Short mmCIF file of C-alpha atoms in Angstrom, two decimals:
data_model
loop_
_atom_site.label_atom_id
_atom_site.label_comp_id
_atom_site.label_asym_id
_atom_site.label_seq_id
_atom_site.Cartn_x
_atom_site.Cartn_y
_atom_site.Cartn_z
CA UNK A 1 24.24 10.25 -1.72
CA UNK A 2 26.93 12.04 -3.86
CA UNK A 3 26.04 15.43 -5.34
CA UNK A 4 27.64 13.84 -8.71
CA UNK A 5 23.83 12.99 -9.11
CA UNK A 6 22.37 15.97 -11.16
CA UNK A 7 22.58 17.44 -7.77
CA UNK A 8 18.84 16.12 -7.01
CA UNK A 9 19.92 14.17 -3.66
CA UNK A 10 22.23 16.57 -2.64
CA UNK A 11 20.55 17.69 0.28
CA UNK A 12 20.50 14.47 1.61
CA UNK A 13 23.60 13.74 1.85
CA UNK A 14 24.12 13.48 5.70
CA UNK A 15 26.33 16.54 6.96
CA UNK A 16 30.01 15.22 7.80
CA UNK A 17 30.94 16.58 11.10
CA UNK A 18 34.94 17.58 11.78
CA UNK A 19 36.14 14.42 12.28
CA UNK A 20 34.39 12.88 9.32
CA UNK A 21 31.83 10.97 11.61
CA UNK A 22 28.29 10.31 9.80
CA UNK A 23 25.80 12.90 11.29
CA UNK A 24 21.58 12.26 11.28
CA UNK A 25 19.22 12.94 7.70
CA UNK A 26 17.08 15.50 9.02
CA UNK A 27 13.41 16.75 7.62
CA UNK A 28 13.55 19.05 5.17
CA UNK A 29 11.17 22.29 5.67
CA UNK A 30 7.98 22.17 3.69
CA UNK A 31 9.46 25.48 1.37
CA UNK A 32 5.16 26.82 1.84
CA UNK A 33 2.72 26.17 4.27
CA UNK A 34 0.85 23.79 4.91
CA UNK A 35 -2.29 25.36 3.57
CA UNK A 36 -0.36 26.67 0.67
CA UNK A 37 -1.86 24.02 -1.95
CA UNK A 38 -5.38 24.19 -1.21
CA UNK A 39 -7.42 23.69 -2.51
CA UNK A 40 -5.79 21.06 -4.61
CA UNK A 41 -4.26 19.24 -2.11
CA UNK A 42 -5.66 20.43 1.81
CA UNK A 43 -3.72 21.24 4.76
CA UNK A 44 -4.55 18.38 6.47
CA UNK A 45 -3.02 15.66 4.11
CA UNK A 46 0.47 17.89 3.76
CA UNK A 47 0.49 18.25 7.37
CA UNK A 48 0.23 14.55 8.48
CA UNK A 49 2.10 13.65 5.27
CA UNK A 50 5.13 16.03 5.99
CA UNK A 51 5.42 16.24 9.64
CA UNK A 52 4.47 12.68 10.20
CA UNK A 53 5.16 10.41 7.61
CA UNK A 54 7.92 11.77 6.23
CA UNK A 55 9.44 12.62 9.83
CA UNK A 56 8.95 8.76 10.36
CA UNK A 57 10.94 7.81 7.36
CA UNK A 58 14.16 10.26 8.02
CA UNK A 59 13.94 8.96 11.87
CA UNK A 60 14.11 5.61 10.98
CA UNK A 61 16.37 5.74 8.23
CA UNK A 62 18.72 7.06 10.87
CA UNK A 63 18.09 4.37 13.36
CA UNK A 64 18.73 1.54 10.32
CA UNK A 65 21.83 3.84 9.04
CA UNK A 66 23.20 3.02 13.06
CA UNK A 67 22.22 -0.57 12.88
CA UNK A 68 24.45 -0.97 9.44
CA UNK A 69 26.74 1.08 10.79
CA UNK A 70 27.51 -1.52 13.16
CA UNK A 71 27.01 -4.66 11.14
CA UNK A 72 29.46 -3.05 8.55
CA UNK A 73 31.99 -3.06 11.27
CA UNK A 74 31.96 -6.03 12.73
CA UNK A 75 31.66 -7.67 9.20
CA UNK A 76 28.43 -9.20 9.57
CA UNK A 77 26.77 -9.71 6.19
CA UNK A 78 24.19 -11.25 7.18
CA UNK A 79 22.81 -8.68 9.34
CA UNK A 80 23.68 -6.56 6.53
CA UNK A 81 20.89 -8.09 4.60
CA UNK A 82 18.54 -8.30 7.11
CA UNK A 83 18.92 -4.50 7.12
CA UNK A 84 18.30 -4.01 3.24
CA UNK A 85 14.61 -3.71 3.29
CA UNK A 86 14.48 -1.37 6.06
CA UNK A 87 16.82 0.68 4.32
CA UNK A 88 15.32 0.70 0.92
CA UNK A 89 11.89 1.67 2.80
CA UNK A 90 13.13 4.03 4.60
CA UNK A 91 16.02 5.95 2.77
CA UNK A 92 13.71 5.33 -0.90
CA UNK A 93 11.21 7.14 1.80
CA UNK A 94 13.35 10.20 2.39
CA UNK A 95 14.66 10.41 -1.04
CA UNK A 96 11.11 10.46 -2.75
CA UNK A 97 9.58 13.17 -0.04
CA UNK A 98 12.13 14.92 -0.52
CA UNK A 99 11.92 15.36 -4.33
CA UNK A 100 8.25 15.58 -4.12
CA UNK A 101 7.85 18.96 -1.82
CA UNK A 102 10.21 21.04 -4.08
CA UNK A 103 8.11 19.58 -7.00
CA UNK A 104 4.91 21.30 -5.85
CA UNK A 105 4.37 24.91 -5.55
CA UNK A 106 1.68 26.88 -4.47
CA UNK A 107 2.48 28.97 -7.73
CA UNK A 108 2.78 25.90 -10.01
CA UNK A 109 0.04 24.47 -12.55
CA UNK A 110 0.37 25.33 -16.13
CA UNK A 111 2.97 24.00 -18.41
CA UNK A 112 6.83 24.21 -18.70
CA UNK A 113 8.80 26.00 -21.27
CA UNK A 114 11.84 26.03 -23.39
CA UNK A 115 14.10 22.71 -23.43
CA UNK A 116 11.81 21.02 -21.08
CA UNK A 117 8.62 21.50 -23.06
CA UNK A 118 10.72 20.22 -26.32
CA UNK A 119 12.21 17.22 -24.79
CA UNK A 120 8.53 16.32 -23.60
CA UNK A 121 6.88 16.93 -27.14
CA UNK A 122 9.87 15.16 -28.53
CA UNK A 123 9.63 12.07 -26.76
CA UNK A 124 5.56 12.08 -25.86
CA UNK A 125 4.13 14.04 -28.91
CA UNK A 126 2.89 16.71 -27.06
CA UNK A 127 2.38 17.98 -23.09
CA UNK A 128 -1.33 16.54 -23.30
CA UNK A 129 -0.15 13.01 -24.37
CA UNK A 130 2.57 12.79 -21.38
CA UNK A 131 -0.03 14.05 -19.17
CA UNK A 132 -2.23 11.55 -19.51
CA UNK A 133 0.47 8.77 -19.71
CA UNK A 134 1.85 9.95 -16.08
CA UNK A 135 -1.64 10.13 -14.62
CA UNK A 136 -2.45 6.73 -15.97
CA UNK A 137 0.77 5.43 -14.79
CA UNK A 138 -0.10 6.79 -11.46
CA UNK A 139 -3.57 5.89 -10.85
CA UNK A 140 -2.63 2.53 -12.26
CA UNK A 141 0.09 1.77 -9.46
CA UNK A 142 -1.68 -1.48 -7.77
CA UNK A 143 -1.37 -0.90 -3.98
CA UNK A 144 1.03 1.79 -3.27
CA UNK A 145 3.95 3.58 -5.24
CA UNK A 146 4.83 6.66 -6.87
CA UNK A 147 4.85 7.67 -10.43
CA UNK A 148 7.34 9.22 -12.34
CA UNK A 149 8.72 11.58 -14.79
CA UNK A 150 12.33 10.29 -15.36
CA UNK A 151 15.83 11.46 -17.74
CA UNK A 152 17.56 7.93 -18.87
CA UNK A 153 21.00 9.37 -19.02
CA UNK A 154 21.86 6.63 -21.50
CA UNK A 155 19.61 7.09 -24.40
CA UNK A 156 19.08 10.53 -23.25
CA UNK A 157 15.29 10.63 -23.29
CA UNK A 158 12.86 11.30 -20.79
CA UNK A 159 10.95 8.56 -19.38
CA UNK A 160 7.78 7.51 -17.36
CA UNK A 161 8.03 4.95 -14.81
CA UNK A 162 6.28 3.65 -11.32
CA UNK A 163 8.13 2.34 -8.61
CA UNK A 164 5.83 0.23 -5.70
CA UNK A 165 6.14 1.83 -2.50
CA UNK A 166 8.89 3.51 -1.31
CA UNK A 167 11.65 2.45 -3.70
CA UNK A 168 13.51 5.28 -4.95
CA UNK A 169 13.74 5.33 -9.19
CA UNK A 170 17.11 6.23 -9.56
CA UNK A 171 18.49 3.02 -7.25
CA UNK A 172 16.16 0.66 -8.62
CA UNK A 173 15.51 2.30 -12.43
CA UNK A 174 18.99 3.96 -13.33
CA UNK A 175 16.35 7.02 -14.10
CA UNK A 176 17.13 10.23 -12.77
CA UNK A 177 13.92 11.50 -10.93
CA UNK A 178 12.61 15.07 -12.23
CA UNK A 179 9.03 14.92 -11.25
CA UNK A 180 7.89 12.58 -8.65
CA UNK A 181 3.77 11.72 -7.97
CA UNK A 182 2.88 9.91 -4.29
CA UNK A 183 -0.05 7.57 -4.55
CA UNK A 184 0.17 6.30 -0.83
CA UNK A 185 -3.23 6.70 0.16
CA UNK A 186 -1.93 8.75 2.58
CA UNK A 187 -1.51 11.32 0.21
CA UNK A 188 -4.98 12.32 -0.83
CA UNK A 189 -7.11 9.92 0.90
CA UNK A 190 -8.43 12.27 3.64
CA UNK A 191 -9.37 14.37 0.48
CA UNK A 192 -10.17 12.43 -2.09
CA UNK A 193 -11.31 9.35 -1.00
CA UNK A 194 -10.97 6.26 -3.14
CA UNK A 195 -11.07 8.25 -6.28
CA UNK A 196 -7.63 8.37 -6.94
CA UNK A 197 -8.04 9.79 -10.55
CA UNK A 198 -9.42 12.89 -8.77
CA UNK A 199 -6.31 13.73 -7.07
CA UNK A 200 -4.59 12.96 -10.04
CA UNK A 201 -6.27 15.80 -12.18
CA UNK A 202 -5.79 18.30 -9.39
CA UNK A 203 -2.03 17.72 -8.32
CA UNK A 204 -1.52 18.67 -12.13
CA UNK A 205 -2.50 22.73 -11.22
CA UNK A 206 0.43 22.81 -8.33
CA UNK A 207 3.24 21.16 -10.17
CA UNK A 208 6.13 23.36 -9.97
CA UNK A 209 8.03 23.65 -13.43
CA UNK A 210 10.43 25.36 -12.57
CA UNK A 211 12.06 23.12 -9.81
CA UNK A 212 10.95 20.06 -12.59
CA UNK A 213 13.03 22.29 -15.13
CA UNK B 1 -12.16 -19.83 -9.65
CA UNK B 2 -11.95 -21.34 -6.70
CA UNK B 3 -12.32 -25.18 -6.43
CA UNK B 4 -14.87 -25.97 -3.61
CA UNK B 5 -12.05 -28.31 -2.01
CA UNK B 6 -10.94 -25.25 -0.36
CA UNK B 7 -11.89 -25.50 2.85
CA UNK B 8 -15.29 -24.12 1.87
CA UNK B 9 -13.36 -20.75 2.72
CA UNK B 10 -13.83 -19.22 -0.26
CA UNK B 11 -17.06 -21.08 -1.15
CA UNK B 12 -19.27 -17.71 -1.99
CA UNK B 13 -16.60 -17.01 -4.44
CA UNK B 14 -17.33 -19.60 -7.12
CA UNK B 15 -19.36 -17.70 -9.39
CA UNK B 16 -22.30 -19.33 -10.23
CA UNK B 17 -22.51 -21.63 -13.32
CA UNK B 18 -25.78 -20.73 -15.47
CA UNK B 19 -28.08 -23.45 -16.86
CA UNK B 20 -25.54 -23.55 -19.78
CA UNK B 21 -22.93 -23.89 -17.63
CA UNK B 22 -21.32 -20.19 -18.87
CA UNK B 23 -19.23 -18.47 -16.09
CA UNK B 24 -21.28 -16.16 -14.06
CA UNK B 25 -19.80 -13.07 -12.52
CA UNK B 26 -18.63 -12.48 -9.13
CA UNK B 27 -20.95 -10.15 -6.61
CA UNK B 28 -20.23 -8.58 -3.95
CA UNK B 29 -21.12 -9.59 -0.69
CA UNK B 30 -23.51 -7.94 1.93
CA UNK B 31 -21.91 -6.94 4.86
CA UNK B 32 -23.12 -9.04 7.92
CA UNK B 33 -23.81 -6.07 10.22
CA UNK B 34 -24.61 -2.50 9.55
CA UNK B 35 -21.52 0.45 8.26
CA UNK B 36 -21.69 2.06 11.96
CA UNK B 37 -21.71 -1.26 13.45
CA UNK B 38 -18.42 -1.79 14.33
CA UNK B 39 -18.06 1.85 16.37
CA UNK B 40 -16.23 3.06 17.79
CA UNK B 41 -13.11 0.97 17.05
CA UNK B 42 -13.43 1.29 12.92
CA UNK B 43 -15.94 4.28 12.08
CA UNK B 44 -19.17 4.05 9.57
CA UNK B 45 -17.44 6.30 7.29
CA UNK B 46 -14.39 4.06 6.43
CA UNK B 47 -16.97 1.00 6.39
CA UNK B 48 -19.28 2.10 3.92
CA UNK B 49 -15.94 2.81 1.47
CA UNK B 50 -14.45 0.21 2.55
CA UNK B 51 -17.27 -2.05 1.34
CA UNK B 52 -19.45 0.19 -1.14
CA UNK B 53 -16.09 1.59 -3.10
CA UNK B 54 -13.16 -0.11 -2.97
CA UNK B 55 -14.36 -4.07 -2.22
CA UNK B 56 -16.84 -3.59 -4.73
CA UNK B 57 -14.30 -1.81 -7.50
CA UNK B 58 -12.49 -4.83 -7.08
CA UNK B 59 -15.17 -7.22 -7.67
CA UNK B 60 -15.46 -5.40 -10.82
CA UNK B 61 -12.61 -5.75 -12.21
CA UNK B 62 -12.34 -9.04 -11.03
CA UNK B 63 -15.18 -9.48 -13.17
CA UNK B 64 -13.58 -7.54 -16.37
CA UNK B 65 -10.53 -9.11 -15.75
CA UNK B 66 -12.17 -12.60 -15.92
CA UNK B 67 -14.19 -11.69 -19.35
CA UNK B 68 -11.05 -10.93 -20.82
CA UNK B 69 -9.26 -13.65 -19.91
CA UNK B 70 -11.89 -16.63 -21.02
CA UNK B 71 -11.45 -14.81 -24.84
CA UNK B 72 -7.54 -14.24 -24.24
CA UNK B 73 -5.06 -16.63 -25.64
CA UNK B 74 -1.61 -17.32 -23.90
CA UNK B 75 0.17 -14.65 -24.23
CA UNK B 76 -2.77 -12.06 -23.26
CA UNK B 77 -3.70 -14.36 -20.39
CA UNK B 78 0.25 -13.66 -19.05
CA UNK B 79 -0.23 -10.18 -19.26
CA UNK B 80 -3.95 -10.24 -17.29
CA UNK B 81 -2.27 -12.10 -14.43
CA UNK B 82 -1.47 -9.29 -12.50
CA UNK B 83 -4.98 -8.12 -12.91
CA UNK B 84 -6.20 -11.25 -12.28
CA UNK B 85 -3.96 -11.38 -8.97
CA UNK B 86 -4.92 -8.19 -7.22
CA UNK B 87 -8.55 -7.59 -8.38
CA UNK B 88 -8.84 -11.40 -7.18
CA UNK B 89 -6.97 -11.21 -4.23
CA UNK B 90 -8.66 -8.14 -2.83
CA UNK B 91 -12.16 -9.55 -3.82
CA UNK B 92 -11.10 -13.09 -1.40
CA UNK B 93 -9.47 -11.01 1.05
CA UNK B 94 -12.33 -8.58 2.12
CA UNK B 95 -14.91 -11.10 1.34
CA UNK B 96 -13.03 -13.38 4.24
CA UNK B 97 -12.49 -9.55 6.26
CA UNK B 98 -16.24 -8.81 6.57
CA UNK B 99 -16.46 -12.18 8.42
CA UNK B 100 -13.66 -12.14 10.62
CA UNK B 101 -15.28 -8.67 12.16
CA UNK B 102 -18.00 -8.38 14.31
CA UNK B 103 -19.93 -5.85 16.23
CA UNK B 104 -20.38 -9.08 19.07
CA UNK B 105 -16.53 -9.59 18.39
CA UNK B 106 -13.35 -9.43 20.42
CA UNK B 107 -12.10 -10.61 24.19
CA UNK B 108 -10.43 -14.47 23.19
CA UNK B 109 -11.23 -17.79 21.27
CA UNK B 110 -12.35 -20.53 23.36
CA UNK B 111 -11.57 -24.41 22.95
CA UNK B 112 -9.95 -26.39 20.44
CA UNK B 113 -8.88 -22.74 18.71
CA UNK B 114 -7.27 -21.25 21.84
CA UNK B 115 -5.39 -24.90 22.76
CA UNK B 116 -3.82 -24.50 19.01
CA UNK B 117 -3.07 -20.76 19.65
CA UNK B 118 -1.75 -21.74 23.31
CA UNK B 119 0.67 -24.44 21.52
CA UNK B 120 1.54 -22.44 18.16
CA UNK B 121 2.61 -19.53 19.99
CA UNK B 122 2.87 -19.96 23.41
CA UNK B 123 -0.22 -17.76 24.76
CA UNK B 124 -2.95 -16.01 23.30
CA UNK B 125 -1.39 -12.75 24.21
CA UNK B 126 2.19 -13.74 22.42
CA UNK B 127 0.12 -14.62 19.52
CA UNK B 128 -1.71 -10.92 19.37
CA UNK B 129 1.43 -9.14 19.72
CA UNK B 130 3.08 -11.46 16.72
CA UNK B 131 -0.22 -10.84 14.04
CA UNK B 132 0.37 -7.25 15.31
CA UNK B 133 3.65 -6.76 14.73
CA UNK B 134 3.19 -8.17 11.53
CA UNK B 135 0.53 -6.05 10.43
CA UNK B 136 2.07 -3.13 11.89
CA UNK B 137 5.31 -3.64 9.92
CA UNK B 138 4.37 -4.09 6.57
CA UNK B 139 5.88 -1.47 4.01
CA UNK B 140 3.30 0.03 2.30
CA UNK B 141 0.23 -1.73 1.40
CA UNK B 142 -1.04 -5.69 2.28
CA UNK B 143 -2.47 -7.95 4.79
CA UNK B 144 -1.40 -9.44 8.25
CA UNK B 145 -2.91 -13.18 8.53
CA UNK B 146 -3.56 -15.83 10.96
CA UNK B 147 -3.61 -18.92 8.59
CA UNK B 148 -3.31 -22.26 8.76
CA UNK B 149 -0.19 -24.81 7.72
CA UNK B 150 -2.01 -27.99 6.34
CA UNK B 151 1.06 -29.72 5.59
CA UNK B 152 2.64 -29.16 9.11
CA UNK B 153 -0.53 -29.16 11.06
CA UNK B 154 -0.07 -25.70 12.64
CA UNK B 155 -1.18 -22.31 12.75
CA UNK B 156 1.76 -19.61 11.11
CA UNK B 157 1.19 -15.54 10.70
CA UNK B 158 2.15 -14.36 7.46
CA UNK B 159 2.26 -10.72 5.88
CA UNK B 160 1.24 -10.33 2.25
CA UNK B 161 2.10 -7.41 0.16
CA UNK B 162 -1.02 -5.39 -1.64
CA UNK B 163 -4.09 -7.99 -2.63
CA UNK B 164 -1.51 -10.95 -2.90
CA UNK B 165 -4.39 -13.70 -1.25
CA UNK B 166 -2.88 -16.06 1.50
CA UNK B 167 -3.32 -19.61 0.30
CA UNK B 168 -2.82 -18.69 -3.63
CA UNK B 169 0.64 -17.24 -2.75
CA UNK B 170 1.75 -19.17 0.31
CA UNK B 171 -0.51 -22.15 0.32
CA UNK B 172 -1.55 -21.00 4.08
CA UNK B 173 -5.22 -21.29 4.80
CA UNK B 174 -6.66 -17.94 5.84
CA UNK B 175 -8.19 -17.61 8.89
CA UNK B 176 -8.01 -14.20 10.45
CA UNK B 177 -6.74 -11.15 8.20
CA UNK B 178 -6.37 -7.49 9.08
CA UNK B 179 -6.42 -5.31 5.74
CA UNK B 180 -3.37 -2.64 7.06
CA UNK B 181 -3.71 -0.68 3.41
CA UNK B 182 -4.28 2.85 4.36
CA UNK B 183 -7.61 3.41 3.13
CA UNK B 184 -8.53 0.57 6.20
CA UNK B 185 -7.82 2.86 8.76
CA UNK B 186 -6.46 6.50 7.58
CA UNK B 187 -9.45 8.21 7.95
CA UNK B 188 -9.91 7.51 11.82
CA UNK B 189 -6.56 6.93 12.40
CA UNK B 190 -4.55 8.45 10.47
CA UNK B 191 -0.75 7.74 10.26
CA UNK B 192 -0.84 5.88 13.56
CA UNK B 193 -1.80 2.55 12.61
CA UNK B 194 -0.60 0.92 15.34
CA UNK B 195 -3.93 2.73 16.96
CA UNK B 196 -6.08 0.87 14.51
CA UNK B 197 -4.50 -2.38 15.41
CA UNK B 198 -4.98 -1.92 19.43
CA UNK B 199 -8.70 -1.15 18.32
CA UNK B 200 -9.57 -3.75 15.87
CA UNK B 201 -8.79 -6.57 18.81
CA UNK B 202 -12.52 -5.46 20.35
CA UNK B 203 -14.17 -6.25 16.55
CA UNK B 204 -12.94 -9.82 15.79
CA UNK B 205 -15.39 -12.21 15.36
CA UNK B 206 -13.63 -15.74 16.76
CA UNK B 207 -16.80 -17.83 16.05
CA UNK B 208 -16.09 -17.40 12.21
CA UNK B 209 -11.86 -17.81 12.95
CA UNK B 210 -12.67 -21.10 14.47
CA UNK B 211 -15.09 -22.48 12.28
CA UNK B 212 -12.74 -21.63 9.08
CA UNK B 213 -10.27 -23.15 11.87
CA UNK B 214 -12.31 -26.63 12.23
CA UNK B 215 -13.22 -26.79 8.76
CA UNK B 216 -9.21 -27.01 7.85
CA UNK B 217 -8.63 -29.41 10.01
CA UNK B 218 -11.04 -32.22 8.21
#
C-alpha cells in the first residue's frame, strides 16, 4: 500500500528488505491494553479479537501474498483469480483492524473539534444527526461488515458507508477511511449478545478523535 | 411464501391462510428438544439465543417485511427484497437447523442416504471433511449445506453467504445446514470454529436428513 494514501495504510506497507525482496505484514500492537476499554468494550472481546482474529488475517494474508507471488511469476492468471477472494478477505482484514485499534482510545468519547466538527455539521447538520446515521448504518449491516465514516476526495465531503465483511472501503468505495466500526459478531458478541444496537451506543464513549482528526 | 410443491421442506413455513383467505404471519417454531439439550457439543446458553433472539427477530421482520410488501407497489417491493431475502432466508434456514440437530443425533446415516453419500462423494468420511471445509471456509457470515441436485439426481455441498436460503438462490434442496455465523458458536467456541464443526458431528439428527432426503427424491 503506498503512503501516497493520506498516509492511513502506511504502516502496512510490508518492510522492503536490502535487496528489495517483499518481507511479512506483521500485527500491529494494540497501542492500550487489553482491558483499557472497559467497560465499553471488555477485555475479553479485544483480546480474542486482536491476538486472534486479527493475527489470523495478517498470517494468512502473508501465506496468499506467497501464493500470488508465485502465480504472478509464472504468469498464471488464472490462479491469480482464484487468489482474489482470499486476498480481499484477508488483506481488507488487516487493513480494517488496523484502522480500527488507533480509532479507539481508552481516553476517547466525546466529540471532535475544529475542521473536523465543521466538515461533519456541514455535511450531516450536526454531530447528533451523523451519529445516529453511522450507528444505523452499522447496526443495519445484514450479516457481517463494518461501518464507516469516509472523505470522498472527489467532491470533497465526508461520507458514510458499509462495506460486508472484510472488504476494505477505500479498494472497493474510492472513500478514504477515517473512522472505521466492526460489526463481526466477534466484536461484541461475548458482551453484548445479539443486541447489536447496545454495542453501538457504547463504542461511541471510546472513539478516539484525535487519531479520526 | 413457499409453494407446498417444495418438497414439503419448508411446509411449516406457509403462513396460514385465515377464513378470508388474508395472509397470516409467520411463527416461530418450538424447538424439538430442550436449550441444554444438545450439551456438551453446542451449550444452552447459545441455544436459547440462538432460538429465543435471533431466529425469532428474524421471524419478525420476516413478518414486517411481508406487511409492507402486500401494500408496496413495484418500485417499494425492489427495495424490500433484500429484507425480504435475509429476514426470509434466516427464518427457512434455522427453521430447517432445529431439525437437522438432535440430542439422539450423530455417528452415520444408514441405507438409501449413506449409498447416495457413498456414490456422491466417495465415503461418508470424504463427504464430512468436504461440508466441513466448506463451512469452515466461508468469509464472514452464511451457511454450509448438504442439498440435493434435482435436475442431476445427486447430492452437491454448497456455501451460502449471510441468510441467502439454499434452493431460492441455487435451486439445491436443503438437506443438512450448519449455521457458521458467529453468534452459532462464538460463545463456546470462540474464534476456533473449526472446534464447533468437529463437535456439531455428535448432534446431527440423520433421521430428519434422510427423510427431507426421500421426500426429494419423489
Amino acid at each position: 500500500l503506498s503512503p501516497a494514501v493520506c498516509g492511513t495504510s502506511r504502516h502496512l506497507a510490508p518492510v522492503l528488505g536490502y535487496l528489495g525482496s517483499r518481507q511479512k505484514h506483521s500485527l500491529p500492537d494494540l497501542p492500550y491494553d487489553y482491558g483499557a476499554l472497559e467497560p465499553h468494550i471488555n477485555a475479553q472481546i479485544m483480546q480474542l479479537h486482536h491476538s486472534k482474529h486479527h493475527a489470523a488475517y495478517v498470517n494468512n494474508l502473508n501465506v496468499t501474498e506467497e501464493k500470488y507471488q508465485e502465480a504472478l511469476a509464472k504468469g498464471d492468471v488464472t490462479a491469480q483469480i482464484a487468489l482474489q477472494p482470499a486476498l480481499k478477505f484477508n488483506g481488507g482484514g488487516h487493513i480494517n483492524h488496523s484502522i480500527f485499534w488507533t480509532n479507539l482510545s481508552p481516553n476517547g468519547g466525546g466529540e471532535p473539534k475544529g475542521e473536523l466538527l465543521e466538515a461533519i455539521k456541514r455535511d450531516f447538520g450536526s454531530f447528533d444527526k451523523f451519529k445516529e446515521k453511522l450507528t444505523a448504518a452499522s447496526v443495519g449491516v445484514q450479516g457481517s461488515g463494518w461501518g464507516w465514516l469516509g472523505f470522498n476526495k472527489e467532491r470533497g465531503h465526508l461520507q458514510i458507508a458499509a462495506c460486508p465483511n472484510q472488504d476494505p472501503l477505500q479498494g472497493t468505495t474510492g472513500l478514504i477511511p477515517l473512522l472505521g466500526i466492526d460489526v463481526w459478531e466477534h466484536a461484541y458478541y461475548l458482551q453484548y449478545k445479539n443486541v447489536r444496537p447496545d454495542y453501538l451506543k457504547a463504542i461511541w464513549n471510546v472513539i478516539n478523535w484525535e487519531n479520526v482528526t
